[in-house]
Short mmCIF file of C-alpha atoms and ligand atoms in Angstrom, two decimals:
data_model
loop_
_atom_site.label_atom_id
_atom_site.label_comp_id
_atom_site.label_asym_id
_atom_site.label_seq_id
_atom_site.Cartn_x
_atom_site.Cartn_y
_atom_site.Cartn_z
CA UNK A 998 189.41 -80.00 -7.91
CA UNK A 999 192.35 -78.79 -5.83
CA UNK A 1000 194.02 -77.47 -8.66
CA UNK A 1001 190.80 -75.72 -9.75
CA UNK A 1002 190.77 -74.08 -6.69
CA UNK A 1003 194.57 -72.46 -7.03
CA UNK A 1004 193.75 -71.87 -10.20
CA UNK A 1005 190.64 -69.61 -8.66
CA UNK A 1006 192.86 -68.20 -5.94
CA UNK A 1007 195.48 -66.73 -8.55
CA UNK A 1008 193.11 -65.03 -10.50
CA UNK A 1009 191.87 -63.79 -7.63
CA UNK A 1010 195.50 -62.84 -6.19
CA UNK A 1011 196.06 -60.51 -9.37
CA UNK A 1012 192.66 -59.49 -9.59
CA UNK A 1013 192.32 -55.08 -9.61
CA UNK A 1014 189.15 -53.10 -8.76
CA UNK A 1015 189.88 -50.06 -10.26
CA UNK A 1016 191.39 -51.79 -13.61
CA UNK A 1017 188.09 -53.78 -13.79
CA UNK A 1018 185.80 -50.59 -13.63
CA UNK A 1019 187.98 -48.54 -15.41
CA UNK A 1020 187.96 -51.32 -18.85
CA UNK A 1021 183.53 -51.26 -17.90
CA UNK A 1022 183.07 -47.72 -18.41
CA UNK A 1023 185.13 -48.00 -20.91
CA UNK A 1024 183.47 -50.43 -22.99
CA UNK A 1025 180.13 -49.40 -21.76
CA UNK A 1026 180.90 -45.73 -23.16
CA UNK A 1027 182.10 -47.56 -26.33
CA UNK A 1028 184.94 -44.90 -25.87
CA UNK A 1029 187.71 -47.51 -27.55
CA UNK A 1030 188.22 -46.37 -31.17
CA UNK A 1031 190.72 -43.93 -33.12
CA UNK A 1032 192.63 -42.27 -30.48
CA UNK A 1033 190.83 -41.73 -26.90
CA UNK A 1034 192.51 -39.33 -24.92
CA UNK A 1035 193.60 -42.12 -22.66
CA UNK A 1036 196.40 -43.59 -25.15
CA UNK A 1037 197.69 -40.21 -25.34
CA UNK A 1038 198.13 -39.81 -21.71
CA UNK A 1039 199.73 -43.50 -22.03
CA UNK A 1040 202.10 -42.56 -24.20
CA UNK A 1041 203.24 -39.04 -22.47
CA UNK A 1042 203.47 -41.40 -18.93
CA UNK A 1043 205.80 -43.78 -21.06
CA UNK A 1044 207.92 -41.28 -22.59
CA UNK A 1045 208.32 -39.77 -18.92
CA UNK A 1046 208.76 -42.85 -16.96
CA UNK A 1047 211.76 -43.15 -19.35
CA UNK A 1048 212.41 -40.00 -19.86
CA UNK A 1049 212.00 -39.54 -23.73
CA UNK A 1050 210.51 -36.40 -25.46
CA UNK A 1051 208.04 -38.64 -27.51
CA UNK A 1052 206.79 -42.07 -27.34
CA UNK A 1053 204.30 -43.82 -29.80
CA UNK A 1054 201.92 -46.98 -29.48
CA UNK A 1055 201.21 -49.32 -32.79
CA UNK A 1056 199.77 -52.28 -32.98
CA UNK A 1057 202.59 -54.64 -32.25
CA UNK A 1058 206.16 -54.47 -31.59
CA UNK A 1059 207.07 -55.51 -35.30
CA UNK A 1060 204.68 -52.33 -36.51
CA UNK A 1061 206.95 -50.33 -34.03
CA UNK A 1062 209.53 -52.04 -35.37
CA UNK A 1063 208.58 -51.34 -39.42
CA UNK A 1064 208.05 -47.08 -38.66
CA UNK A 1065 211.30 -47.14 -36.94
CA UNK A 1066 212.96 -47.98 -40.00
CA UNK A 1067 210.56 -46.48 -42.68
CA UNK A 1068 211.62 -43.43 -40.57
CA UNK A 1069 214.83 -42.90 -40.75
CA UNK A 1070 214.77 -42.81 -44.58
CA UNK A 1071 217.87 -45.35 -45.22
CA UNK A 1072 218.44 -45.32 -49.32
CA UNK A 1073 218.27 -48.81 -50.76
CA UNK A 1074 221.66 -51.34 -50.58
CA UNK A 1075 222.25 -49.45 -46.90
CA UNK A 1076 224.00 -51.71 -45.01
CA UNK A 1077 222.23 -53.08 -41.87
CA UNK A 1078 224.12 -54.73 -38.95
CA UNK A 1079 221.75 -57.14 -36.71
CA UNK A 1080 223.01 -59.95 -33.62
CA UNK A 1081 222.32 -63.23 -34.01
CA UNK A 1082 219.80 -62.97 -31.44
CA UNK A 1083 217.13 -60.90 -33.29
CA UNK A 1084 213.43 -61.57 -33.55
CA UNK A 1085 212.13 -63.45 -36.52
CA UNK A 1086 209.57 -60.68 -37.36
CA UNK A 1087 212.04 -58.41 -36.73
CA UNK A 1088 214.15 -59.95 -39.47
CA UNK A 1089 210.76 -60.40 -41.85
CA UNK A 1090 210.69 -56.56 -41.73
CA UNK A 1091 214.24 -55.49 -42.75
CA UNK A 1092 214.07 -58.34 -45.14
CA UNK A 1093 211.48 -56.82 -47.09
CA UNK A 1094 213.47 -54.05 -47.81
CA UNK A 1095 216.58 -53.53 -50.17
CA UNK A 1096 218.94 -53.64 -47.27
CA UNK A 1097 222.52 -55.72 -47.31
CA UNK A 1098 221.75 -57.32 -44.08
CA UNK A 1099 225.08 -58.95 -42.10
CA UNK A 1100 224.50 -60.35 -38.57
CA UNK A 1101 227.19 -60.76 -35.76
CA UNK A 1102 227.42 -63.63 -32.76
CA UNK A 1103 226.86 -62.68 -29.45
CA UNK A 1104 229.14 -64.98 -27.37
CA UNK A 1105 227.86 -67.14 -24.20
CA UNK A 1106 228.52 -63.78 -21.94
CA UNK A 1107 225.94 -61.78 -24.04
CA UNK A 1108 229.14 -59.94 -25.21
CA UNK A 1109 229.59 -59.16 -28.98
CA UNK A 1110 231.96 -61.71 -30.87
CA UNK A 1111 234.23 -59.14 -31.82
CA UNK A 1112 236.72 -61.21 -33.50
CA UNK A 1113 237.66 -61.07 -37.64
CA UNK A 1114 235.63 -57.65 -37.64
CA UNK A 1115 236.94 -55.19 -40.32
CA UNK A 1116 236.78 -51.61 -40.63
CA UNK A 1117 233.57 -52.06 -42.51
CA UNK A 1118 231.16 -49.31 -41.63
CA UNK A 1119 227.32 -49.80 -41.07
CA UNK A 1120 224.53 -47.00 -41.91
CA UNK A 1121 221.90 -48.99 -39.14
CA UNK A 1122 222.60 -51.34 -36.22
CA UNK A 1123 219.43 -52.94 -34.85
CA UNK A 1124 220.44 -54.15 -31.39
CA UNK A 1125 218.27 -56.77 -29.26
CA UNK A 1126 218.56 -56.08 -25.75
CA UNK A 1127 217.83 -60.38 -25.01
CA UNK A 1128 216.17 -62.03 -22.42
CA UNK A 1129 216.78 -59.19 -19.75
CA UNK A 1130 220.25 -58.39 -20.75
CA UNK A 1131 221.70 -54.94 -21.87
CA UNK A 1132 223.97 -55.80 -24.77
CA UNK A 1133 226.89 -53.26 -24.62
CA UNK A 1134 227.62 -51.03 -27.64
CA UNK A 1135 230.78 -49.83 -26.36
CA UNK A 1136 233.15 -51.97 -27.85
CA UNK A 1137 231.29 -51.65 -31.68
CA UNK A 1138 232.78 -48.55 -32.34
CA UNK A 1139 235.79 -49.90 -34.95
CA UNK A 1140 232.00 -50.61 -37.39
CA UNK A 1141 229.78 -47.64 -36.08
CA UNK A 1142 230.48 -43.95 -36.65
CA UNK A 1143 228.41 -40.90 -35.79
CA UNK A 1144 226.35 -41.27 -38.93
CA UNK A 1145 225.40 -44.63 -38.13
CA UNK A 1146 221.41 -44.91 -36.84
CA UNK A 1147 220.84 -47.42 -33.87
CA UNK A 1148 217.26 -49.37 -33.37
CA UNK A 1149 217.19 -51.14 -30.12
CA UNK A 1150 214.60 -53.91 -29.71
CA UNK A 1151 213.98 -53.41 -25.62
CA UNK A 1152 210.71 -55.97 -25.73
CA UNK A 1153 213.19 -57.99 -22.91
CA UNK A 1154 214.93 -55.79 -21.49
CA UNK A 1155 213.21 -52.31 -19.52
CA UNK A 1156 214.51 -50.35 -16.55
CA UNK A 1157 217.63 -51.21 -17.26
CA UNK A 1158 220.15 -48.02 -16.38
CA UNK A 1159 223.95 -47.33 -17.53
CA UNK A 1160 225.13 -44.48 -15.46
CA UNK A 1161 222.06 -42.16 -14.77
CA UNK A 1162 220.26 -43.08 -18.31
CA UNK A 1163 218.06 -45.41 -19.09
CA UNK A 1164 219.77 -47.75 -21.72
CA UNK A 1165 217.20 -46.97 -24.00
CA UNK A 1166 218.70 -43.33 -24.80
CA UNK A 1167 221.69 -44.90 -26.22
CA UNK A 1168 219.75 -45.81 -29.25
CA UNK A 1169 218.05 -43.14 -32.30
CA UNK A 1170 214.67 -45.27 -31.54
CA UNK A 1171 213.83 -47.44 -29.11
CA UNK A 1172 210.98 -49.93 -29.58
CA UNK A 1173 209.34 -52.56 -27.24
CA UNK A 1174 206.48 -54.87 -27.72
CA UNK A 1175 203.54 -54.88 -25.46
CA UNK A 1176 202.59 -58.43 -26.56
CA UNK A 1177 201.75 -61.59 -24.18
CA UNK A 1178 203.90 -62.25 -21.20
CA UNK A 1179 206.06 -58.99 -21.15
CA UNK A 1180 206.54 -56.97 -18.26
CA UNK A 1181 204.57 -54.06 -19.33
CA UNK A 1182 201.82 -56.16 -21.47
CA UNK A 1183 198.65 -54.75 -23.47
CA UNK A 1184 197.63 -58.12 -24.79
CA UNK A 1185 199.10 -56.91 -28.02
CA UNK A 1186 200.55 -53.86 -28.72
CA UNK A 1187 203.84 -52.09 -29.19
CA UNK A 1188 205.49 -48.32 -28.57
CA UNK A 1189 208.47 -46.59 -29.66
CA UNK A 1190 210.47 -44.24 -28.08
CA UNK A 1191 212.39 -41.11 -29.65
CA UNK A 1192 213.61 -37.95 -28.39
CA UNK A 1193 213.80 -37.47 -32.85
CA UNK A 1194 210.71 -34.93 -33.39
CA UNK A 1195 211.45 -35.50 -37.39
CA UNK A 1196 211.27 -39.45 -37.20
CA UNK A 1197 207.96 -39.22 -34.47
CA UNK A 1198 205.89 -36.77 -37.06
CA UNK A 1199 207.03 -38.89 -39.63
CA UNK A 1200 205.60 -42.57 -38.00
CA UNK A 1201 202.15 -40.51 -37.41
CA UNK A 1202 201.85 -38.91 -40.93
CA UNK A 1203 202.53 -42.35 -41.72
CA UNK A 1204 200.85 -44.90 -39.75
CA UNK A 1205 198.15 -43.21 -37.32
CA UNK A 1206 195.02 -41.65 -38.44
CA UNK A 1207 192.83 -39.73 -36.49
CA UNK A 1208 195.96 -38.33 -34.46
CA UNK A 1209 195.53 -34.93 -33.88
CA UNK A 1210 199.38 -34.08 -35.30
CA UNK A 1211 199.01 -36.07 -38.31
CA UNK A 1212 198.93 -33.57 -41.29
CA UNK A 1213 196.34 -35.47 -43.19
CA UNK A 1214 193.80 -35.40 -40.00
CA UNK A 1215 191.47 -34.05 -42.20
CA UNK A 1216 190.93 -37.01 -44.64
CA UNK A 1217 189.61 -40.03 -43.38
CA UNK A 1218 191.81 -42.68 -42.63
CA UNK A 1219 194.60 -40.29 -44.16
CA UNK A 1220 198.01 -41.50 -44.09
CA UNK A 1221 200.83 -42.17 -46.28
CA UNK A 1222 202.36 -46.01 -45.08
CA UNK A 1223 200.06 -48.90 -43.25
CA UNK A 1224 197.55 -47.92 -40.82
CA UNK A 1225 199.07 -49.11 -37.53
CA UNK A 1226 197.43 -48.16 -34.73
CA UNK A 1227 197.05 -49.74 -31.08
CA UNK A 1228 193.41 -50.86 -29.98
CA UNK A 1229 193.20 -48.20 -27.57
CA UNK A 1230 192.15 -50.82 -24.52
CA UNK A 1231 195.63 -52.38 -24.80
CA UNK A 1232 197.08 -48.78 -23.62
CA UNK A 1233 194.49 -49.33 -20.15
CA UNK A 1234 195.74 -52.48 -19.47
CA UNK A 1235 199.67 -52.05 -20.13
CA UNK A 1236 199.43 -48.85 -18.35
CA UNK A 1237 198.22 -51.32 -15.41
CA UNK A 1238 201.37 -53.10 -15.29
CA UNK A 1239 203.12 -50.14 -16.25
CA UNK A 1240 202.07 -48.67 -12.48
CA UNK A 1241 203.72 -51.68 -10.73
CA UNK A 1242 206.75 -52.07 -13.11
CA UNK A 1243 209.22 -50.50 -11.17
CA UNK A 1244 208.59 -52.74 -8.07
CA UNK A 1245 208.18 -55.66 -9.78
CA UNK A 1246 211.30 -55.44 -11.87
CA UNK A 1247 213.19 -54.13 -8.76
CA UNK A 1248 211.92 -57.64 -6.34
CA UNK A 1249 212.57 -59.82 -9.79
CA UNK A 1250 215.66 -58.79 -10.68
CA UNK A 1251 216.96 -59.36 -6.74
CA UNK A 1252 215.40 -62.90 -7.21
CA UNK A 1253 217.10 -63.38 -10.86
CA UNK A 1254 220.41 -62.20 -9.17
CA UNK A 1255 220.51 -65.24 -6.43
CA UNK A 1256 219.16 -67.51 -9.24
CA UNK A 1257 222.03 -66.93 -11.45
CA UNK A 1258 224.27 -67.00 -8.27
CA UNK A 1259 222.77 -70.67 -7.73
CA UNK A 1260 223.49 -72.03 -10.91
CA UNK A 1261 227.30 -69.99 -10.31
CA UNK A 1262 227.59 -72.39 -7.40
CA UNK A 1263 226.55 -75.50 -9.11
CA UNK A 1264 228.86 -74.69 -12.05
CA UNK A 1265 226.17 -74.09 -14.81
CA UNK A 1266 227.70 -71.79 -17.30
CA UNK A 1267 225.47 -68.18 -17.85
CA UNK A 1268 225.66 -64.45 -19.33
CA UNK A 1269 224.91 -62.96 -15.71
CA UNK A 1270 228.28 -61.58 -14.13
CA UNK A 1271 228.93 -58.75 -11.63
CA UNK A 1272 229.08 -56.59 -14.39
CA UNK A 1273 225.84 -57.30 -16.39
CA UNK A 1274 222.84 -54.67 -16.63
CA UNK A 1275 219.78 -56.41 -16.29
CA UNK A 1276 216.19 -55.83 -16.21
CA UNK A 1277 212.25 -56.43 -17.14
CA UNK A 1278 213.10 -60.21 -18.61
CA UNK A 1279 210.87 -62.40 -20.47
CA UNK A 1280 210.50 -66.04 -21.42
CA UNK A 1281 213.02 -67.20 -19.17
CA UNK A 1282 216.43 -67.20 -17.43
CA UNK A 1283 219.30 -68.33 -20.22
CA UNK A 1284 222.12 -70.72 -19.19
CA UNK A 1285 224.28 -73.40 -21.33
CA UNK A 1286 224.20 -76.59 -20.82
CA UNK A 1287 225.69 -79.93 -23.01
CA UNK A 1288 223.31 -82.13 -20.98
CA UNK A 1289 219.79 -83.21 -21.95
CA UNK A 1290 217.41 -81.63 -19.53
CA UNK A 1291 214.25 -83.57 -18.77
CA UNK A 1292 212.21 -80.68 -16.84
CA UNK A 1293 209.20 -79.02 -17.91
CA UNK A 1294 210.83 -76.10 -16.34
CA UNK A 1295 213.69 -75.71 -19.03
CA UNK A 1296 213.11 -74.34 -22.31
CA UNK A 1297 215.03 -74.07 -25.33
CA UNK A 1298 215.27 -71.08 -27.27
CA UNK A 1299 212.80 -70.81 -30.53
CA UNK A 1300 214.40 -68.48 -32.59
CA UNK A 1301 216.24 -68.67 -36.32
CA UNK A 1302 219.15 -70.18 -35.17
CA UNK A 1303 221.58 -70.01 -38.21
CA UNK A 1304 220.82 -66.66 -39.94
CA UNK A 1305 223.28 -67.58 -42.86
CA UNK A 1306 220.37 -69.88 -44.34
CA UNK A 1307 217.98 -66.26 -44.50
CA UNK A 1308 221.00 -65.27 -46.97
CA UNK A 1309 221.99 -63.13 -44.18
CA UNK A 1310 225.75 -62.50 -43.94
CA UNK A 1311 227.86 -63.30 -40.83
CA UNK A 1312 230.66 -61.27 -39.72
CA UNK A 1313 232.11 -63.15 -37.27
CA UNK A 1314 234.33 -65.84 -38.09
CA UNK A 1315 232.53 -68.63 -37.85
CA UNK A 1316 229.22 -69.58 -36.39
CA UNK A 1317 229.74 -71.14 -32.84
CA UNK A 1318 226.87 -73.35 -33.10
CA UNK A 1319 227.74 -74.55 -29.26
CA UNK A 1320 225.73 -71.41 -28.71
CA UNK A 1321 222.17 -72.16 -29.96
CA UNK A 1322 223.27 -76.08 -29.24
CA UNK A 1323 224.02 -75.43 -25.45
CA UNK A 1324 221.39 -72.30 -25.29
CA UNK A 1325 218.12 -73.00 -22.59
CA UNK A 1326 215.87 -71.58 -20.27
CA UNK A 1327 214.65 -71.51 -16.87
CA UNK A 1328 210.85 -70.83 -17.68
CA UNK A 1329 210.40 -67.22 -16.04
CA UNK A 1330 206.21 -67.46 -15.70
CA UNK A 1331 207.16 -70.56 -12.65
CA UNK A 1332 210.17 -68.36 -11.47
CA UNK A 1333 207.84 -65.11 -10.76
CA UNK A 1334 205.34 -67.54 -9.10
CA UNK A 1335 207.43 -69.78 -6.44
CA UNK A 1336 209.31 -68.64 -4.04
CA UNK A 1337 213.63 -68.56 -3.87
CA UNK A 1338 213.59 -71.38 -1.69
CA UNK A 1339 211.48 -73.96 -3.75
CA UNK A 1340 213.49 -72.44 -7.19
CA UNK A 1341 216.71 -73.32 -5.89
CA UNK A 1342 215.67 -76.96 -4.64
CA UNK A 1343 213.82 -77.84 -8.00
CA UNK A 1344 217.23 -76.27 -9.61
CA UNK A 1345 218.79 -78.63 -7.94
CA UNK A 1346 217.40 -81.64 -8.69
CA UNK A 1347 217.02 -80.54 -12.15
CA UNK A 1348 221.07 -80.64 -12.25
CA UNK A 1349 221.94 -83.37 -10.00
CA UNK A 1350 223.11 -85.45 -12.90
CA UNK A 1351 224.74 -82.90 -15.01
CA UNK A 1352 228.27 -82.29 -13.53
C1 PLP B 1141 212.57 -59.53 -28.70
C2 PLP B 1141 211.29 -59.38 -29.46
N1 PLP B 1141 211.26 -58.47 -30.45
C3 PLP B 1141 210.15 -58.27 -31.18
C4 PLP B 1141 209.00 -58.99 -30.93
C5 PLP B 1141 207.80 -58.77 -31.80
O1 PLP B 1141 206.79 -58.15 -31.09
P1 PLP B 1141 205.24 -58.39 -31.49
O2 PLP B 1141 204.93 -59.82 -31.27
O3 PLP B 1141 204.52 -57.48 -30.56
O4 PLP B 1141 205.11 -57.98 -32.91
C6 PLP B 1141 208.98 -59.92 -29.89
C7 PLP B 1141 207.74 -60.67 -29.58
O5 PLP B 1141 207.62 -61.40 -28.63
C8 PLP B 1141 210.16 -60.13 -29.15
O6 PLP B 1141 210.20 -61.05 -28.17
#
């Protein structure tokens, strides 16, 4: 019964008036198919908010994902550099096409594993930004050169800034999903962002009918790839989150600072240092740890783990399986609902035993 009752009282905490009667009139106008003029305005306030010329919504991040790369017209055998933290569905995707795929390690400071690397150059890097952490390109530039395209995968990581950009602009696209728990959520959903007007016409002509640039607007459900277009009610309700983002990510990544601080003090190893851009986070707060964990607030990580056994190549020189071994979570949905205080206590006698 008690438990009922909080469960009442947080619905009601996050309940919104004016996102409520916006999704009735909504519905009750049946104004939610093709392209209302709502998702457009979605997508200008997204490209704005991070300062891109265009931005586009699709049906999920992997859709984003699978125009990104359609594209930028690679010719088959192109050679495709991905970490070893990148999405299953992500992989799926460049799977499917004729691509010669290698991955690289990212070490346990989020940092590329740089060693054994050749001069070998790469015609696409797709780059997962993971967990809330900017992965640096910087130090890649022995395998990239200025005809090499960049894909960044920013579904964990937004708002994050290097110098007066946002790290997004480092990148030829930029995707991020809208799925589930992330920071700026429709439910499902996904957008890209571009400042490339070639590669934007191209994902409409290809994947969005019924958009006013697409040249085939004419013909009914004309386009020349998948049809992959947003329900237009997930742009209402990730443009809700959208509104508080900047707050929200501002007060959580104070409160992920002093976590990672905590575990600094209690000598749990993590990728957070002085130094480390971070930002919008999902699924939880990564540390390493040889120690079995008996807490339902520590996850492991459910990814593919050894990317060699997709017949992907790795180009580091050898797999550090410690990595994925010693890899786990602080679960971020109980970290944005209890307060610093309580965090660091349960943290505590979470770890009692491990040192
Ligand atoms: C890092 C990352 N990339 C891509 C995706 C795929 O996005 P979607 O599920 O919207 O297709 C996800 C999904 O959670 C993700 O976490």
């Amino acid at each position: 019964m008690i438990k009922l009752f909080y469960k009442i009282l947080d619905t009601l905490k996050n309940f919104d008036f004016s996102l409520f009667l916006k999704l009735n009139l909504i519905v009750l106008k049946k104004n939610y198919s093709k392209y209302p003029d709502y998702v457009e305005e979605f997508e200008k306030t997204l490209a704005n908010k991070f300062n891109f010329k265009y931005c586009l919504s699709f049906s999920s991040g992997t859709a984003a994902f699978y125009a990104s790369v359609l594209s930028l017209n690679l010719k088959s055998k192109s050679k495709v550099l991905i970490s070893a933290l990148t999405f299953p569905s992500v992989i799926e995707i460049l799977k499917k096409q004729d691509f010669d795929i290698s991955f690289i390690n990212v070490d346990k400071n989020f940092k590329f594993d740089l060693d054994n690397i050749t001069n070998q150059k790469y015609d696409l890097l797709v780059l997962t930004h993971p967990f809330g952490f900017y992965i640096d390109i910087g130090n890649l530039h022995k395998i990239l050169d200025e005809k090499t395209k960049i894909i960044f995968d920013s579904s964990h990581a937004q708002g994050i800034k290097i110098g007066d950009q946002d790290h997004m602009k480092f990148a030829d696209i930029s995707f991020i999903s809208l799925q589930g728990n992330k920071a700026i959520s429709g439910g499902e959903g996904g957008v890209i962002f571009t400042d490339n007007e070639s590669s934007y016409h191209q994902m409409i002509n290809n994947h969005h009918p019924g958009h006013k640039d697409n040249v085939k607007l004419k013909v009914a459900g004309g386009i020349n790839d998948l049809k992959l277009r947003m329900h237009p009610l997930a742009a209402i309700l990730a443009k809700y989150d959208l509104r508080k983002f900047k707050n929200k990510n501002k007060e959580l990544t104070e409160k992920i600072k002093s976590i990672y601080n905590h575990l600094h003090n209690i000598g749990i190893e993590h990728p957070y240092n002085e130094n480390s851009h971070i930002g919008g986070f999902h699924f939880g707060i990564p540390f390493f740890t040889k120690k079995k964990l008996l807490s339902k607030y520590i996850k492991r990580y459910n990814w593919y783990e050894d990317l060699s056994s997709l017949q992907i190549k790795s180009l580091s020189s050898e797999n550090d399986l410690t990595f994925f071994e010693e890899l786990r979570f602080i679960d971020l949905e109980w970290i944005k609902k209890n307060n610093i205080y309580n965090i660091k206590n349960e943290i505590n006698k979470i770890f009692k035993d491990v040192n």
